[in-house]
């Protein structure tokens, strides 16, 4: 079946370093969403990308959707301890169904 | 702030007991979902619904069952709990059935089966 793969599984950075997580789908996606889950919390929606090649920014976060609409990335510039958590991408893999990637656990050392 | 509620937040129960995890949303969303998540692990879709009287199984096989008699309510039931059911169960709701907009998640129900 359709899959949404995400790498890396873990990322440890020093505060101030950049961070990137990548998401790949086996099929073309109509859109891709990104969520953040703080330790002990629930996933919270960050953004949705719809257009081929789309780039969106939220302060230090930059989201990209690939030209073929099969891959996406989230880049954080100059990480802070508040960025700690698990970042998930998610794509609609059939009517009404949203499948999540495996997530990237980000640890930021002060 | 999203209006989606899950109860109980925490449940410790013995093997063989029947449990129901409640999920309610007040946003009028058509789509509702149940995800299972072990600590620090990925989210596995176990059930979803497009609307009233619609339920579908997700990607991960689950012994649980769901019902959708009212738009706002999507309870999950385990007829006979086992230790392998120990996990966190997250309920989510989305917008209109034809769209795949953002999902709003509840706080989760952490189930421990002894």
Tab-separated table of C-alpha atoms in Angstrom:
chain	number	residue	atom	x	y	z
A	1	UNK	CA	0.000	0.000	0.000
A	2	UNK	CA	0.894	3.647	-0.094
A	3	UNK	CA	3.540	4.640	2.380
A	4	UNK	CA	4.948	7.821	3.827
A	5	UNK	CA	8.566	7.412	4.908
A	6	UNK	CA	10.426	9.875	7.097
A	7	UNK	CA	14.118	10.242	7.964
A	8	UNK	CA	16.074	10.493	10.141
A	9	UNK	CA	14.408	8.713	13.051
A	10	UNK	CA	16.454	10.668	15.593
A	11	UNK	CA	18.412	13.906	15.485
A	12	UNK	CA	20.485	15.325	18.310
A	13	UNK	CA	21.723	18.894	17.887
A	14	UNK	CA	23.363	21.578	19.936
A	15	UNK	CA	21.268	24.640	20.507
A	16	UNK	CA	21.834	27.039	17.625
A	17	UNK	CA	22.475	24.321	15.041
A	18	UNK	CA	20.131	23.726	12.127
A	19	UNK	CA	17.865	20.692	11.747
A	20	UNK	CA	16.194	19.069	8.760
A	21	UNK	CA	13.775	16.163	8.459
A	22	UNK	CA	12.740	14.580	5.170
A	23	UNK	CA	9.543	12.908	4.084
A	24	UNK	CA	9.031	10.686	1.032
A	25	UNK	CA	5.924	9.119	-0.399
A	26	UNK	CA	5.689	6.124	-2.693
A	27	UNK	CA	2.980	7.943	-4.657
A	28	UNK	CA	2.087	11.502	-5.601
A	29	UNK	CA	0.316	13.337	-2.795
A	30	UNK	CA	-2.409	15.928	-3.189
A	31	UNK	CA	-0.982	17.690	-0.149
A	32	UNK	CA	1.392	17.139	2.751
A	33	UNK	CA	0.937	18.184	6.344
A	34	UNK	CA	3.429	18.627	9.177
A	35	UNK	CA	2.749	18.132	12.873
A	36	UNK	CA	4.777	18.601	16.048
A	37	UNK	CA	4.345	16.483	19.155
A	38	UNK	CA	5.982	17.682	22.341
A	39	UNK	CA	7.149	15.004	24.815
A	40	UNK	CA	4.074	13.689	26.619
A	41	UNK	CA	1.750	15.690	24.398
A	42	UNK	CA	-0.399	15.160	21.339
A	43	UNK	CA	0.365	16.064	17.711
A	44	UNK	CA	-0.330	19.669	16.802
A	45	UNK	CA	-0.784	20.826	13.220
A	46	UNK	CA	1.966	23.088	11.865
A	47	UNK	CA	1.252	23.571	8.181
A	48	UNK	CA	-0.181	22.136	4.983
A	49	UNK	CA	1.511	22.345	1.567
A	50	UNK	CA	-0.554	21.860	-1.564
A	51	UNK	CA	1.274	23.170	-4.623
A	52	UNK	CA	4.173	21.567	-6.459
A	53	UNK	CA	7.444	23.214	-5.381
A	54	UNK	CA	5.736	25.188	-2.640
A	55	UNK	CA	7.873	26.760	0.083
A	56	UNK	CA	6.390	28.189	3.253
A	57	UNK	CA	8.054	29.779	6.253
A	58	UNK	CA	6.992	30.120	9.863
A	59	UNK	CA	9.650	32.136	11.703
A	60	UNK	CA	12.650	29.765	11.905
A	61	UNK	CA	10.800	26.873	10.208
A	62	UNK	CA	10.900	26.374	6.431
A	63	UNK	CA	8.684	23.803	4.745
A	64	UNK	CA	9.109	22.582	1.178
A	65	UNK	CA	6.979	20.398	-1.094
A	66	UNK	CA	8.801	18.722	-3.952
A	67	UNK	CA	8.140	19.391	-7.604
A	68	UNK	CA	6.787	15.874	-8.096
A	69	UNK	CA	4.682	16.167	-4.917
A	70	UNK	CA	6.247	12.996	-3.562
A	71	UNK	CA	8.646	14.473	-1.032
A	72	UNK	CA	8.805	17.229	1.508
A	73	UNK	CA	11.177	18.674	4.075
A	74	UNK	CA	11.086	20.693	7.263
A	75	UNK	CA	14.121	22.799	8.112
A	76	UNK	CA	14.633	24.599	11.420
A	77	UNK	CA	17.256	27.327	11.534
A	78	UNK	CA	19.171	27.914	14.769
A	79	UNK	CA	17.334	25.412	16.947
A	80	UNK	CA	16.171	26.321	20.424
A	81	UNK	CA	15.306	24.081	23.359
A	82	UNK	CA	11.649	24.848	22.709
A	83	UNK	CA	11.964	23.008	19.373
A	84	UNK	CA	12.333	19.666	21.171
A	85	UNK	CA	9.759	17.077	20.145
A	86	UNK	CA	8.783	14.706	17.382
A	87	UNK	CA	8.041	16.094	13.941
A	88	UNK	CA	5.672	14.124	11.733
A	89	UNK	CA	4.759	14.516	8.114
A	90	UNK	CA	1.402	13.168	6.962
A	91	UNK	CA	-0.188	12.618	3.594
A	92	UNK	CA	-3.627	11.599	2.344
A	93	UNK	CA	-3.114	8.076	0.997
A	94	UNK	CA	-6.723	7.380	0.102
A	95	UNK	CA	-10.091	9.083	0.385
A	96	UNK	CA	-10.397	10.647	3.813
A	97	UNK	CA	-7.397	8.764	5.225
A	98	UNK	CA	-4.276	10.501	6.537
A	99	UNK	CA	-1.132	8.408	6.934
A	100	UNK	CA	1.720	9.635	9.098
A	101	UNK	CA	5.435	9.165	8.587
A	102	UNK	CA	7.469	7.496	11.312
A	103	UNK	CA	8.461	10.854	12.793
A	104	UNK	CA	11.807	12.434	13.622
A	105	UNK	CA	12.619	12.856	17.300
A	106	UNK	CA	14.563	16.073	17.807
A	107	UNK	CA	16.697	16.579	20.892
A	108	UNK	CA	18.316	19.961	21.469
A	109	UNK	CA	21.230	20.206	23.900
A	110	UNK	CA	21.619	23.628	25.553
B	1	UNK	CA	-8.170	25.962	20.498
B	2	UNK	CA	-9.531	22.644	19.243
B	3	UNK	CA	-12.631	21.223	20.880
B	4	UNK	CA	-11.959	17.512	20.944
B	5	UNK	CA	-12.073	15.574	24.152
B	6	UNK	CA	-10.964	12.120	25.175
B	7	UNK	CA	-11.789	10.198	28.327
B	8	UNK	CA	-10.338	8.641	30.300
B	9	UNK	CA	-6.880	10.210	30.087
B	10	UNK	CA	-5.362	7.292	31.968
B	11	UNK	CA	-6.732	3.794	32.529
B	12	UNK	CA	-5.168	0.793	34.266
B	13	UNK	CA	-7.218	-2.340	33.892
B	14	UNK	CA	-6.937	-6.097	34.272
B	15	UNK	CA	-6.782	-8.636	31.473
B	16	UNK	CA	-10.149	-9.686	30.080
B	17	UNK	CA	-12.024	-6.517	30.977
B	18	UNK	CA	-14.131	-4.628	28.471
B	19	UNK	CA	-13.193	-0.998	27.958
B	20	UNK	CA	-14.534	1.918	25.983
B	21	UNK	CA	-12.458	4.964	25.179
B	22	UNK	CA	-14.602	8.024	24.560
B	23	UNK	CA	-13.936	10.729	21.989
B	24	UNK	CA	-16.121	13.744	21.335
B	25	UNK	CA	-15.698	16.818	19.185
B	26	UNK	CA	-17.815	19.939	19.005
B	27	UNK	CA	-16.511	21.271	15.684
B	28	UNK	CA	-19.030	19.462	13.480
B	29	UNK	CA	-16.260	17.591	11.665
B	30	UNK	CA	-17.225	14.744	9.354
B	31	UNK	CA	-13.960	12.845	9.652
B	32	UNK	CA	-12.754	11.231	12.823
B	33	UNK	CA	-9.794	8.967	13.430
B	34	UNK	CA	-8.249	6.695	16.029
B	35	UNK	CA	-4.471	6.361	16.088
B	36	UNK	CA	-2.423	4.058	18.295
B	37	UNK	CA	0.979	5.268	19.455
B	38	UNK	CA	3.584	3.665	21.694
B	39	UNK	CA	5.901	6.128	23.538
B	40	UNK	CA	8.253	7.877	21.140
B	41	UNK	CA	6.968	5.862	18.218
B	42	UNK	CA	4.970	6.468	15.073
B	43	UNK	CA	1.229	6.981	14.819
B	44	UNK	CA	-0.661	3.972	13.490
B	45	UNK	CA	-4.122	4.524	12.066
B	46	UNK	CA	-6.470	1.858	13.438
B	47	UNK	CA	-9.936	3.221	12.584
B	48	UNK	CA	-11.488	6.131	10.752
B	49	UNK	CA	-14.894	7.449	9.828
B	50	UNK	CA	-16.146	9.721	7.049
B	51	UNK	CA	-19.371	10.522	8.866
B	52	UNK	CA	-22.343	9.061	10.683
B	53	UNK	CA	-22.731	5.292	10.184
B	54	UNK	CA	-19.404	5.136	8.328
B	55	UNK	CA	-16.433	3.293	9.816
B	56	UNK	CA	-13.331	1.840	8.192
B	57	UNK	CA	-10.350	-0.100	9.433
B	58	UNK	CA	-7.007	1.635	9.246
B	59	UNK	CA	-3.514	0.493	8.339
B	60	UNK	CA	-2.801	-1.332	11.601
B	61	UNK	CA	-4.937	-4.337	12.416
B	62	UNK	CA	-6.669	-3.872	15.733
B	63	UNK	CA	-8.980	-5.993	17.840
B	64	UNK	CA	-10.866	-2.878	18.836
B	65	UNK	CA	-14.158	-1.758	17.301
B	66	UNK	CA	-15.648	1.686	16.753
B	67	UNK	CA	-19.045	3.189	16.096
B	68	UNK	CA	-20.252	6.514	14.696
B	69	UNK	CA	-23.889	6.980	15.598
B	70	UNK	CA	-23.583	10.731	16.086
B	71	UNK	CA	-21.325	13.176	14.278
B	72	UNK	CA	-19.667	14.367	17.437
B	73	UNK	CA	-19.003	10.984	19.048
B	74	UNK	CA	-16.544	8.231	18.010
B	75	UNK	CA	-15.995	5.724	20.816
B	76	UNK	CA	-13.493	2.865	20.647
B	77	UNK	CA	-14.222	-0.438	22.396
B	78	UNK	CA	-12.053	-3.379	23.370
B	79	UNK	CA	-14.230	-6.362	24.335
B	80	UNK	CA	-11.461	-8.188	26.190
B	81	UNK	CA	-8.347	-6.219	27.031
B	82	UNK	CA	-4.922	-7.892	26.921
B	83	UNK	CA	-1.442	-6.649	27.906
B	84	UNK	CA	-0.615	-6.273	24.183
B	85	UNK	CA	-3.264	-3.528	24.041
B	86	UNK	CA	-1.198	-1.354	26.372
B	87	UNK	CA	-0.565	1.839	24.428
B	88	UNK	CA	-1.678	5.416	23.932
B	89	UNK	CA	-4.810	5.915	21.829
B	90	UNK	CA	-5.214	9.270	20.118
B	91	UNK	CA	-8.491	10.466	18.659
B	92	UNK	CA	-8.525	13.127	15.943
B	93	UNK	CA	-11.078	14.917	13.823
B	94	UNK	CA	-10.870	16.767	10.532
B	95	UNK	CA	-13.062	18.788	8.238
B	96	UNK	CA	-15.396	17.882	5.431
B	97	UNK	CA	-15.242	14.305	4.146
B	98	UNK	CA	-14.028	15.376	0.695
B	99	UNK	CA	-11.074	17.331	2.003
B	100	UNK	CA	-7.937	16.353	3.888
B	101	UNK	CA	-7.336	19.454	5.948
B	102	UNK	CA	-5.666	19.683	9.290
B	103	UNK	CA	-6.451	17.204	12.028
B	104	UNK	CA	-7.170	18.196	15.599
B	105	UNK	CA	-6.010	15.689	18.178
B	106	UNK	CA	-7.344	14.984	21.616
B	107	UNK	CA	-5.042	14.693	24.614
B	108	UNK	CA	-4.985	10.900	24.273
B	109	UNK	CA	-5.976	7.954	26.440
B	110	UNK	CA	-3.106	6.031	27.961
B	111	UNK	CA	-4.188	2.425	28.497
B	112	UNK	CA	-2.290	-0.062	30.648
B	113	UNK	CA	-3.528	-3.646	30.752
B	114	UNK	CA	-2.101	-5.761	33.550
